[in-house]
Tab-separated table of C-alpha atoms in Angstrom:
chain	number	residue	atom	x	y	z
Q	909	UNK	CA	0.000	0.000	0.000
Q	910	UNK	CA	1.227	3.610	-1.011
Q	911	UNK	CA	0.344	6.982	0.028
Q	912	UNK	CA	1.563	9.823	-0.697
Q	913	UNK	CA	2.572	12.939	1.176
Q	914	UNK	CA	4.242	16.483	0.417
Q	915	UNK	CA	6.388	15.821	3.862
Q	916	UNK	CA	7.620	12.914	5.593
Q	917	UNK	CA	8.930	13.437	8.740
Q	918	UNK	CA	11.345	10.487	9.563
Q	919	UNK	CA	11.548	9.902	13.650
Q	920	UNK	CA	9.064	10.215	16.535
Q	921	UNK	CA	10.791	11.735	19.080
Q	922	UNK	CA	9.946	15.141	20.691
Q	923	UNK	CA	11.661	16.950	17.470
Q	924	UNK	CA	10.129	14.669	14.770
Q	925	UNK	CA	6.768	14.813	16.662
Q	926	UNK	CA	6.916	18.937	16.983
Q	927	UNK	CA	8.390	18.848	13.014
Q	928	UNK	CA	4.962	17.116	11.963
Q	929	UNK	CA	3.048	19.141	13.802
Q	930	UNK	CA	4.419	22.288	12.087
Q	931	UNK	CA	3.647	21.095	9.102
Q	932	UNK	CA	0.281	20.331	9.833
Q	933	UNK	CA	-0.017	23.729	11.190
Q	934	UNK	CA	0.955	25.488	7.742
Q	935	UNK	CA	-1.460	23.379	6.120
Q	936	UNK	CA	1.184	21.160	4.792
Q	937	UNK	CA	0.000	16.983	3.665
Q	938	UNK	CA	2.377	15.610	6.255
Q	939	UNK	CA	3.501	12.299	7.936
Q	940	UNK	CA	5.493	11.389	10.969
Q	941	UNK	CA	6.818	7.422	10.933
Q	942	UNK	CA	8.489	5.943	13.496
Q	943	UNK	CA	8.154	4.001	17.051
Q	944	UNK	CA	5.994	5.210	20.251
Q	945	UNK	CA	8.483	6.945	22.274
Q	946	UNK	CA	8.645	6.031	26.119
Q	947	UNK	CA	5.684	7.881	28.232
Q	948	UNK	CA	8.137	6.987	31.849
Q	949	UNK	CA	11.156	8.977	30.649
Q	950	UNK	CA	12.637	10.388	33.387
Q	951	UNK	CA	14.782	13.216	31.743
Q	952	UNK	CA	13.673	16.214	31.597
Q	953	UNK	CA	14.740	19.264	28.935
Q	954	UNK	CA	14.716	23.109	29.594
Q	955	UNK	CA	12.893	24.672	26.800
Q	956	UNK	CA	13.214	28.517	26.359
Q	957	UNK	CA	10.463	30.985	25.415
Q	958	UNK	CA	10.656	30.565	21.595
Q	959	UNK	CA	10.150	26.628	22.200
Q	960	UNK	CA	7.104	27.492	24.395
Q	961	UNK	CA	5.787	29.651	22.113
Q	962	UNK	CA	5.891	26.986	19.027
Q	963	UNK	CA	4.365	24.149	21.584
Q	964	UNK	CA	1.355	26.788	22.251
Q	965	UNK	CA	0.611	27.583	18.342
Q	966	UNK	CA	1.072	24.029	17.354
Q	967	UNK	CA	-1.592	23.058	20.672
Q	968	UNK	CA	1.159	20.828	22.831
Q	969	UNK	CA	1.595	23.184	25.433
Q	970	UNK	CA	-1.738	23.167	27.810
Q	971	UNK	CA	-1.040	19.446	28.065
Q	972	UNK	CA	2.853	20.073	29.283
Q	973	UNK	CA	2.681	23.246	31.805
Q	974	UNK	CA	1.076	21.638	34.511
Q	975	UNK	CA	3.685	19.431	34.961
Q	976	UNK	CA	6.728	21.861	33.878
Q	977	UNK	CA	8.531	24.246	36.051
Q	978	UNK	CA	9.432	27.638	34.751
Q	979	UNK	CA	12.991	28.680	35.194
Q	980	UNK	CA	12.985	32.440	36.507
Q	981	UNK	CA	16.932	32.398	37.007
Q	982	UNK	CA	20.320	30.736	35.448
Q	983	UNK	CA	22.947	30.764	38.501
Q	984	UNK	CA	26.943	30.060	37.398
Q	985	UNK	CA	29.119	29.035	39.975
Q	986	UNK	CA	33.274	28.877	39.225
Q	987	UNK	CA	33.716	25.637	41.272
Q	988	UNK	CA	37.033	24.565	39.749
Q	989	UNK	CA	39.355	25.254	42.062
Q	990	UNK	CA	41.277	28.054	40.853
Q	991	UNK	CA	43.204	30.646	42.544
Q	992	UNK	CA	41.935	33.147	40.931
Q	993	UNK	CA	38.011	32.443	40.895
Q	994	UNK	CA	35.471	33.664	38.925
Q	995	UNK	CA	32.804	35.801	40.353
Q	996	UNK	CA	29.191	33.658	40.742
Q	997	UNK	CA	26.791	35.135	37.895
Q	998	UNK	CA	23.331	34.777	38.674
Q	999	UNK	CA	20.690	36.032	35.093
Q	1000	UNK	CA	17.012	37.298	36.064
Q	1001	UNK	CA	14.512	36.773	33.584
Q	1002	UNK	CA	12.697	39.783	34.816
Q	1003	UNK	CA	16.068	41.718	34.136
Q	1004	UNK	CA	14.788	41.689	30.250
Q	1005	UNK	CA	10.907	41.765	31.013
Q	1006	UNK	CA	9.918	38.111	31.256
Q	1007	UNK	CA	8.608	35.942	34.165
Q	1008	UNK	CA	10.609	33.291	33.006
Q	1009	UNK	CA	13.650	32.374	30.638
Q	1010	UNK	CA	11.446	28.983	29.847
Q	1011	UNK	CA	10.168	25.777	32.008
Q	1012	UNK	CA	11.898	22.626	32.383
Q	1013	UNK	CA	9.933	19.800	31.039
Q	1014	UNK	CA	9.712	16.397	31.638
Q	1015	UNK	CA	10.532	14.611	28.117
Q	1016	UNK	CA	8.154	11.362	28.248
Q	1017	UNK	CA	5.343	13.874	29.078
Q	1018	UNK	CA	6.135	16.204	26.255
Q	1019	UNK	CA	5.886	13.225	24.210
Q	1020	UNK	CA	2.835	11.789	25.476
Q	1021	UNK	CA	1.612	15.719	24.693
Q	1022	UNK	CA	2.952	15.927	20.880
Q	1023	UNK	CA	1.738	12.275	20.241
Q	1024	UNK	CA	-2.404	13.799	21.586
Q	1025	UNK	CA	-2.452	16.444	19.393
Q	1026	UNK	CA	-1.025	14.455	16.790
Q	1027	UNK	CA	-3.715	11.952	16.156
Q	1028	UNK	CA	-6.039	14.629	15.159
Q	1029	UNK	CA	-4.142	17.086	12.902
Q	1030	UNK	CA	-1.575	14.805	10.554
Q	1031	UNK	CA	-0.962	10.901	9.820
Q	1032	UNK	CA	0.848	9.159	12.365
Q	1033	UNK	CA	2.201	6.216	11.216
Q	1034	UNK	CA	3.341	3.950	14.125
Q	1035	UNK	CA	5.852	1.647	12.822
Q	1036	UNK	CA	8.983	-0.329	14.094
Q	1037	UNK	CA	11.201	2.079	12.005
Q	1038	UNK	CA	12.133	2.885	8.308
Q	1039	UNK	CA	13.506	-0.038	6.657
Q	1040	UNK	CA	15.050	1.991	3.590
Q	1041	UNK	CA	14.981	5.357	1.722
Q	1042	UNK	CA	15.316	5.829	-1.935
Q	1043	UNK	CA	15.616	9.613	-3.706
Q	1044	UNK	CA	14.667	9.922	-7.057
Q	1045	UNK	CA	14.538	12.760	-9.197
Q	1046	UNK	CA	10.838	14.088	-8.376
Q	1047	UNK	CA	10.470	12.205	-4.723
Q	1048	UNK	CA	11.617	10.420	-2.484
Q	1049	UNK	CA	10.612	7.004	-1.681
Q	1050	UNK	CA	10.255	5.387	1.956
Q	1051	UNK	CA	9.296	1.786	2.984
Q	1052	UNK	CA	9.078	1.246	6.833
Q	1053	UNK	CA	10.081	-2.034	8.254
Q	1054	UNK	CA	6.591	-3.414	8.015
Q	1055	UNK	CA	6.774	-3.067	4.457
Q	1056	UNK	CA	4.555	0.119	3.984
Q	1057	UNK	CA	5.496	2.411	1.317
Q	1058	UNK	CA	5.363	6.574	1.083
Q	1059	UNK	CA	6.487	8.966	-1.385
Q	1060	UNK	CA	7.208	12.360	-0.381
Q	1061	UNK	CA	8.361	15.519	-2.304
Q	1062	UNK	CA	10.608	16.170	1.073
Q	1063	UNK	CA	11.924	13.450	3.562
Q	1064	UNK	CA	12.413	15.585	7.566
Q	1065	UNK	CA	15.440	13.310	8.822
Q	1066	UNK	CA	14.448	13.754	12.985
Q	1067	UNK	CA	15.750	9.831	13.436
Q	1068	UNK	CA	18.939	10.781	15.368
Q	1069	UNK	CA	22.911	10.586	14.805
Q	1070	UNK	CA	22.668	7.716	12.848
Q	1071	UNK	CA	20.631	8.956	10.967
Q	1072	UNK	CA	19.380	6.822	7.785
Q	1073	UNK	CA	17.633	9.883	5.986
Q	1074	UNK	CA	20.894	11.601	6.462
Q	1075	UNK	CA	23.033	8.411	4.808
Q	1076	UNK	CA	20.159	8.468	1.931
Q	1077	UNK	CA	20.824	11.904	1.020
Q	1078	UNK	CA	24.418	11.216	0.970
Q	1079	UNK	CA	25.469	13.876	3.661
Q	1080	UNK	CA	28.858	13.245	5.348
Q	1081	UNK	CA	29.244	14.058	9.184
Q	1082	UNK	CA	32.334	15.423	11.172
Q	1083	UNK	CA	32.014	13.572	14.371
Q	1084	UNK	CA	34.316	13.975	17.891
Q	1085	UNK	CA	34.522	12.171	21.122
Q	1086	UNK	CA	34.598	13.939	24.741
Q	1087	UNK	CA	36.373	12.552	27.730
Q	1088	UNK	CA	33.527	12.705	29.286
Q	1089	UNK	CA	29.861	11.105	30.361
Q	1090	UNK	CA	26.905	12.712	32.035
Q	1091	UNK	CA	25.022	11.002	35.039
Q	1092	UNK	CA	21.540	12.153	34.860
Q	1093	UNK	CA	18.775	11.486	37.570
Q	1094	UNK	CA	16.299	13.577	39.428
Q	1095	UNK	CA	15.338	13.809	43.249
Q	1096	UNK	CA	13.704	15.891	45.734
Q	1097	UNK	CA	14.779	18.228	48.050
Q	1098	UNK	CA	14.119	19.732	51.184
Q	1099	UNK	CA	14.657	23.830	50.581
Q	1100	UNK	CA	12.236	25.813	47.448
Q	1101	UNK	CA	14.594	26.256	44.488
Q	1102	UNK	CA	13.203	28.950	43.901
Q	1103	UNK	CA	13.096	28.210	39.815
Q	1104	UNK	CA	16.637	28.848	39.792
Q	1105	UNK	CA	19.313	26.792	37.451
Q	1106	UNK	CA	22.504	26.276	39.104
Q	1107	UNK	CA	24.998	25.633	37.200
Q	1108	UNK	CA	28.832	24.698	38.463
Q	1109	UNK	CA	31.749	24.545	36.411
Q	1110	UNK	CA	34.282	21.884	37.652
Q	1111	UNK	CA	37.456	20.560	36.223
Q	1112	UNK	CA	35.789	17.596	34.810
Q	1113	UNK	CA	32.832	19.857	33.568
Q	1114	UNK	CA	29.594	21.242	34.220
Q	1115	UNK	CA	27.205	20.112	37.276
Q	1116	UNK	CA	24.041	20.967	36.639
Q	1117	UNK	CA	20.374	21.130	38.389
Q	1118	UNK	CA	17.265	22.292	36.956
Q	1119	UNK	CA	13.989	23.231	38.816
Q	1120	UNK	CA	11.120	20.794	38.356
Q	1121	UNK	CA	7.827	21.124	40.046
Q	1122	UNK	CA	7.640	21.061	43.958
Q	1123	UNK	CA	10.788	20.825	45.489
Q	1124	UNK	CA	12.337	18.486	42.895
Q	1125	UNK	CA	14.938	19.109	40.768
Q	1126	UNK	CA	16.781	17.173	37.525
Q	1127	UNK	CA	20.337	16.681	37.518
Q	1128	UNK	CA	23.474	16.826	34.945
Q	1129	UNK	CA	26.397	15.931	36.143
Q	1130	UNK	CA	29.333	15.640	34.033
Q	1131	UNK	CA	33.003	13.473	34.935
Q	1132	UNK	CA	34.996	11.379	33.245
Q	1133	UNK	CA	33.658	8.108	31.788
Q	1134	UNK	CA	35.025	6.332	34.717
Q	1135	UNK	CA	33.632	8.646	37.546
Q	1136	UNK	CA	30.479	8.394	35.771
Q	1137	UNK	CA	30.203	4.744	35.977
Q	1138	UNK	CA	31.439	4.633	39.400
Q	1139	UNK	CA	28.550	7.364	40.659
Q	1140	UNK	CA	25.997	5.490	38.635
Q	1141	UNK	CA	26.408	2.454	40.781
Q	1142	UNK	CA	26.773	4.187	44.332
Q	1143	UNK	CA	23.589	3.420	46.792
Q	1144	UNK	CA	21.546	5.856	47.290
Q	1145	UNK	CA	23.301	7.385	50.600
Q	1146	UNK	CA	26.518	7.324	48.973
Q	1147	UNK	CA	25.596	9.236	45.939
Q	1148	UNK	CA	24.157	11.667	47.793
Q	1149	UNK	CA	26.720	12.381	49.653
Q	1150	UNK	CA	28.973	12.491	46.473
Q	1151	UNK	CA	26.516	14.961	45.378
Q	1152	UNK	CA	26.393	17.117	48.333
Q	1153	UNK	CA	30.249	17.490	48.625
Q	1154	UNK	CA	29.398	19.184	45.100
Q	1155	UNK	CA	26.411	21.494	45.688
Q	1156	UNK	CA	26.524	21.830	49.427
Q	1157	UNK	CA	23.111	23.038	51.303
Q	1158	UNK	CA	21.580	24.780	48.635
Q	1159	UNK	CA	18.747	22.354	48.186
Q	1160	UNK	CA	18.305	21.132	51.839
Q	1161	UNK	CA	18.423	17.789	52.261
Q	1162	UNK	CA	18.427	15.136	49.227
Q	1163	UNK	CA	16.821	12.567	48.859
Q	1164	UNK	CA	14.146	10.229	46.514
Q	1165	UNK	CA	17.041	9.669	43.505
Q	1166	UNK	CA	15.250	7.956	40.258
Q	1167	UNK	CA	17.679	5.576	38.600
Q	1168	UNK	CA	20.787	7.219	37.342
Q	1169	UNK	CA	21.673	6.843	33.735
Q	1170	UNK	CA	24.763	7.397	32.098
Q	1171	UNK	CA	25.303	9.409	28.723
Q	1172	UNK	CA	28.828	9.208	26.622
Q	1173	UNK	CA	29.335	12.836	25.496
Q	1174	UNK	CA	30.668	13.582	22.390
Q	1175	UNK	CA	29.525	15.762	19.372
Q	1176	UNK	CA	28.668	15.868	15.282
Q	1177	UNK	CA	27.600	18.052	12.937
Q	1178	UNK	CA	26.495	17.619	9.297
Q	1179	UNK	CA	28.218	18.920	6.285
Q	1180	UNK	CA	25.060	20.138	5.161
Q	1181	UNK	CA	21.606	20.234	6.830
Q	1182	UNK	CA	19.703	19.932	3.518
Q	1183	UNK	CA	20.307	18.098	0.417
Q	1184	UNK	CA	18.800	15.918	-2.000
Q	1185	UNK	CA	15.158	15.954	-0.627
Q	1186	UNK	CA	16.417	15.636	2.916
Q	1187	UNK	CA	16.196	18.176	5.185
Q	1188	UNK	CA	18.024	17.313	8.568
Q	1189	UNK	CA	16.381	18.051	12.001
Q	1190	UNK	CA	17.742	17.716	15.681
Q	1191	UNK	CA	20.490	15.140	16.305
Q	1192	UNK	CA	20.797	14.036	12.643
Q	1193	UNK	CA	21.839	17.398	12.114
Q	1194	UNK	CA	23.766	18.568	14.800
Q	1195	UNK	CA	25.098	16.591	18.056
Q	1196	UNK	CA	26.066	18.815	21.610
Q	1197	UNK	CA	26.748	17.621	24.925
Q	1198	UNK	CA	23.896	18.430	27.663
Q	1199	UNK	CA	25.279	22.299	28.548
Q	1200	UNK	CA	23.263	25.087	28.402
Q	1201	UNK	CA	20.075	23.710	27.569
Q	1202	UNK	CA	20.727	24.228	23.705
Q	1203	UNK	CA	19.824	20.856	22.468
Q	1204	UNK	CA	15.928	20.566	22.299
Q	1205	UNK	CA	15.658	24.064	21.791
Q	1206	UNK	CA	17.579	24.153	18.385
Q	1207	UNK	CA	16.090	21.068	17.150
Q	1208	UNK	CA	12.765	22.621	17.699
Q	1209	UNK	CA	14.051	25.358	15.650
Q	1210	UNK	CA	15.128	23.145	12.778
Q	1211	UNK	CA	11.665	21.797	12.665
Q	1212	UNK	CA	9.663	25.453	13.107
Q	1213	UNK	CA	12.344	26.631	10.109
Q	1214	UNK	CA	12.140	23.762	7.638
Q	1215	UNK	CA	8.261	23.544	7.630
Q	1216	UNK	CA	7.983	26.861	6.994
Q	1217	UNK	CA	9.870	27.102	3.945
Q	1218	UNK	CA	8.161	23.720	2.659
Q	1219	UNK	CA	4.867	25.784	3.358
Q	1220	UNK	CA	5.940	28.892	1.163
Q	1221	UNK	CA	7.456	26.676	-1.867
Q	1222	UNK	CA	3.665	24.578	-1.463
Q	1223	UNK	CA	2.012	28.212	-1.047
Q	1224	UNK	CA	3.502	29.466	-4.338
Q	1225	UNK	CA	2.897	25.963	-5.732
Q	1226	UNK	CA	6.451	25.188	-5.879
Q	1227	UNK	CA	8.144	21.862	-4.753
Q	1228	UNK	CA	9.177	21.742	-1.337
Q	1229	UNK	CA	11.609	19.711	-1.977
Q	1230	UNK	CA	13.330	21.715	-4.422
Q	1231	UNK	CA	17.241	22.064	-3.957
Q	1232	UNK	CA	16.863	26.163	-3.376
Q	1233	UNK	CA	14.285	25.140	-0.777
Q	1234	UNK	CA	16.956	23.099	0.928
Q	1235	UNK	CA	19.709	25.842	0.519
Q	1236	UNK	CA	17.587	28.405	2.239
Q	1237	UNK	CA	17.324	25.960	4.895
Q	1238	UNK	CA	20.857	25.222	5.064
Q	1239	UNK	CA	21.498	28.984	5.028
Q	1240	UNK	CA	19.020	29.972	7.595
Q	1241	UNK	CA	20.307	27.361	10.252
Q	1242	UNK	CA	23.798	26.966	9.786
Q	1243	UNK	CA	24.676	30.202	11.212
Q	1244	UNK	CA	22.680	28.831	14.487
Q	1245	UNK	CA	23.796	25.616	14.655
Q	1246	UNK	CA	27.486	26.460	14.346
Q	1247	UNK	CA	27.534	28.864	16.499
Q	1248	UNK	CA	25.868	27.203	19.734
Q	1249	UNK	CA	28.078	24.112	18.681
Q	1250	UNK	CA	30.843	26.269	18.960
Q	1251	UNK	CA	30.405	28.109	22.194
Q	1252	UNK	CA	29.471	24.737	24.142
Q	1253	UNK	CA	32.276	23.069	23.071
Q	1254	UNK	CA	34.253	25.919	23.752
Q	1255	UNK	CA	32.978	26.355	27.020
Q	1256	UNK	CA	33.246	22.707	27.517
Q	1257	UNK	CA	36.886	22.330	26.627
Q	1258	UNK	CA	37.928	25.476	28.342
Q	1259	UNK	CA	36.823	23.184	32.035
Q	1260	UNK	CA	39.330	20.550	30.718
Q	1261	UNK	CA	42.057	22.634	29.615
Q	1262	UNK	CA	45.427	22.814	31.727
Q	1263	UNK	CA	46.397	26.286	30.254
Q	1264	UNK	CA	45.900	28.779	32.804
Q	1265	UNK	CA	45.421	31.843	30.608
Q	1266	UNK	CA	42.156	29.910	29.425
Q	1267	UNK	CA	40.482	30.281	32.688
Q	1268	UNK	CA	41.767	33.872	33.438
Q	1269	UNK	CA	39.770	34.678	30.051
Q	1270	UNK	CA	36.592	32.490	31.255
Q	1271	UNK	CA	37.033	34.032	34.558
Q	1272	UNK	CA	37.071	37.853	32.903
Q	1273	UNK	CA	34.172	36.915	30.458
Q	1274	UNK	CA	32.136	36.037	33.749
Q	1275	UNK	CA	33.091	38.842	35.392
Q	1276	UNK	CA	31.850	41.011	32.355
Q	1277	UNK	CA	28.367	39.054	31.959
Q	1278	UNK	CA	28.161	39.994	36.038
Q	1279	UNK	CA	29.117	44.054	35.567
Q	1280	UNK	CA	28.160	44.915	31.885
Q	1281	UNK	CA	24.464	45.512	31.863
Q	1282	UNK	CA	23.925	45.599	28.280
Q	1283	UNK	CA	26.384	42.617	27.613
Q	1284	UNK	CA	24.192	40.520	29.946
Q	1285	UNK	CA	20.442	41.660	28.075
Q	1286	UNK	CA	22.226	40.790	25.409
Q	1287	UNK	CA	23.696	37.005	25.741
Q	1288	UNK	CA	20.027	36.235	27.613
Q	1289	UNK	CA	18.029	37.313	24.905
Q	1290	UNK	CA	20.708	35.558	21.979
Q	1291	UNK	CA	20.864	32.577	24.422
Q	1292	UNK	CA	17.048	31.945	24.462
Q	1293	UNK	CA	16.101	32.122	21.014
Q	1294	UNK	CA	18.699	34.167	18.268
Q	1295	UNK	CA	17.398	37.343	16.878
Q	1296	UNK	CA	18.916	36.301	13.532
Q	1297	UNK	CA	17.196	32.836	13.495
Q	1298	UNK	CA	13.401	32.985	14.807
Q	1299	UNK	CA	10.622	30.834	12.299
Q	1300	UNK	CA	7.722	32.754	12.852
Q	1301	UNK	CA	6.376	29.601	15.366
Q	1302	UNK	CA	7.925	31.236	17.818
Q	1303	UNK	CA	7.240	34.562	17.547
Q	1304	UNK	CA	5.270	35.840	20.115
């Protein structure tokens, strides 16, 4: 059996699921293929105000913000060690007229939100994955593993870093390892956050903890591969104690740890984000470790962006699969996604480096984002949502 679509989204995650949607919302014949993702989750993601604003126009968001928790501060804390230490920055979002910089949301719920509004505004087709993926010169061709075939004039590639949309359009990857993992987990705590992020940055990188509803809060905490492993399998009492040597009593007292689960971290970015009928989307696009809350949020803008051009080329009844609809794509998000790949992995490295005139300069940049007014409006507004790379889903 055959159908036919104008857009084929490739991947049912949260990116793939919000992609779909956003084609549906511009009125273009869209599909999303790929597995039920799981409801029980435990990680959460800390979407900013331009994500927020694309779940509420594409109708995902009253099913999310009871159970998100909006993030009204971003604290940075120097915790390496140094002699000369950097000064703790803490950003207001009511410094640049918001109530919040976004919410922290739990991912299987988001999900379980994006999968709702689905089933009533585009074709969900729930399959085991996509067996293959054939471009031709006026479509592309895909056959899931059940043996279901589509054609689409445009393939969305949101099935992650190995990606087989990405491998069908023949686009090449530049890939790198960290020396690093990330133990992730959440718990409750004893003292009100207060919806503030704190962020440390340690030798072995970033520590992170994100508000959640109540007094609960989600954890990243980055070490080497080794550390990581040895933390994961800690009891309970130990690994909060491993954790309070870290954060101290700014949370009260810890307890009511889900399951820890480790993450390799490492990074990848594609030579080009659109060719050959294949637009790229999320991590088939562009891999970052878990710092700064950039992940989600740019893959959500890869999705907003690419369904908006395929609306315009449909709109003037061009294909929107066309190569110049893919270059404008390419164009519009490159400048993004290179250059939050960029400043986490500088920031990243610049934790691991032994060259001490690399942390006098992070230690002077902090110390400017903490005394320079307009610098700090400035890197709170470009680190929610660029000025230079807003789809009009999430424009107020």
């Amino acid at each position: 059996m055959s159908q036919d679509y104008q857009a084929v989204v490739v991947g049912a995650g949260p990116a793939g699921l919000a992609a779909g949607l956003a084609f549906a919302h511009f009125g273009v014949r869209a599909a999303v293929v790929g597995p039920l993702s799981n409801p029980n989750d435990g990680r959460t993601a800390a979407l900013f105000q331009g994500s927020i604003e694309f779940l509420r126009r594409i109708g995902a968001w009253d099913a999310i913000k009871d159970s998100s928790e909006p993030l009204k501060a971003i604290r940075l804390i120097d915790a390496t060690g140094g002699l000369l230490r950097a000064p703790e920055v803490t950003f207001w979002a009511h410094e640049i007229g918001l109530d919040a910089f976004g919410y922290n949301i739990p991912t299987g719920g988001l999900t379980v939100a994006l999968e709702a509004v689905a089933a009533g505004k585009l074709t969900r087709i729930k399959s085991a994955g996509v067996a293959s993926i054939a471009i031709e010169p006026d479509h592309a061709r895909i056959v899931t593993g059940e043996g279901q075939t589509l054609t689409a004039a445009l393939v969305a590639g949101a099935d992650g870093r190995n990606s087989l949309a990405r491998e069908a359009a023949g686009i090449d990857t530049e890939r790198w390892v960290y020396p690093q993992a990330a133990v992730v987990a959440t718990f409750a705590h004893s003292r009100d956050h207060h919806g503030i992020s704190t962020e440390l940055h340690r030798r072995s990188g970033p520590l992170t903890v994100v508000p959640m509803p109540g007094r609960a809060s989600s954890l990243v905490w980055v070490e080497t591969p080794e550390e990581a492993a040895r933390l994961a399998q800690l009891s309970e009492t130990d690994f909060n104690q491993a954790l309070k040597a870290h954060v101290g009593g700014i949370l009260g007292t810890m307890r009511a740890f889900s399951p820890r689960r480790v993450f390799p971290l490492s990074g990848q970015t594609a030579a080009v984000l659109g060719r050959n009928r294949v637009g790229l989307i999320g991590e088939s696009g562009h891999i970052i470790p878990p710092i700064g809350a950039q992940g989600l949020n740019l893959s959500l803008r890869d999705g907003a962006t690419l369904a908006e051009l395929a609306a315009d080329a449909v709109a003037a009844g061009k294909d929107p699969g066309a190569p110049d609809v893919l270059d404008t794509y390419e164009a519009r998000r490159r400048r993004d996604v290179s250059a939050r790949v960029w400043t986490i992995d500088l920031m990243n490295r610049s934790l691991l480096s032994e060259y001490l005139p690399i942390h006098w300069a992070r230690g002077a940049g902090l110390l400017a984002l903490k005394t320079v007014g307009p610098l700090r409006h400035l890197v709170m507004r470009e680190g929610m949502t660029p000025s230079f790379a807003t789809p009009r889903l999430m424009h107020p």
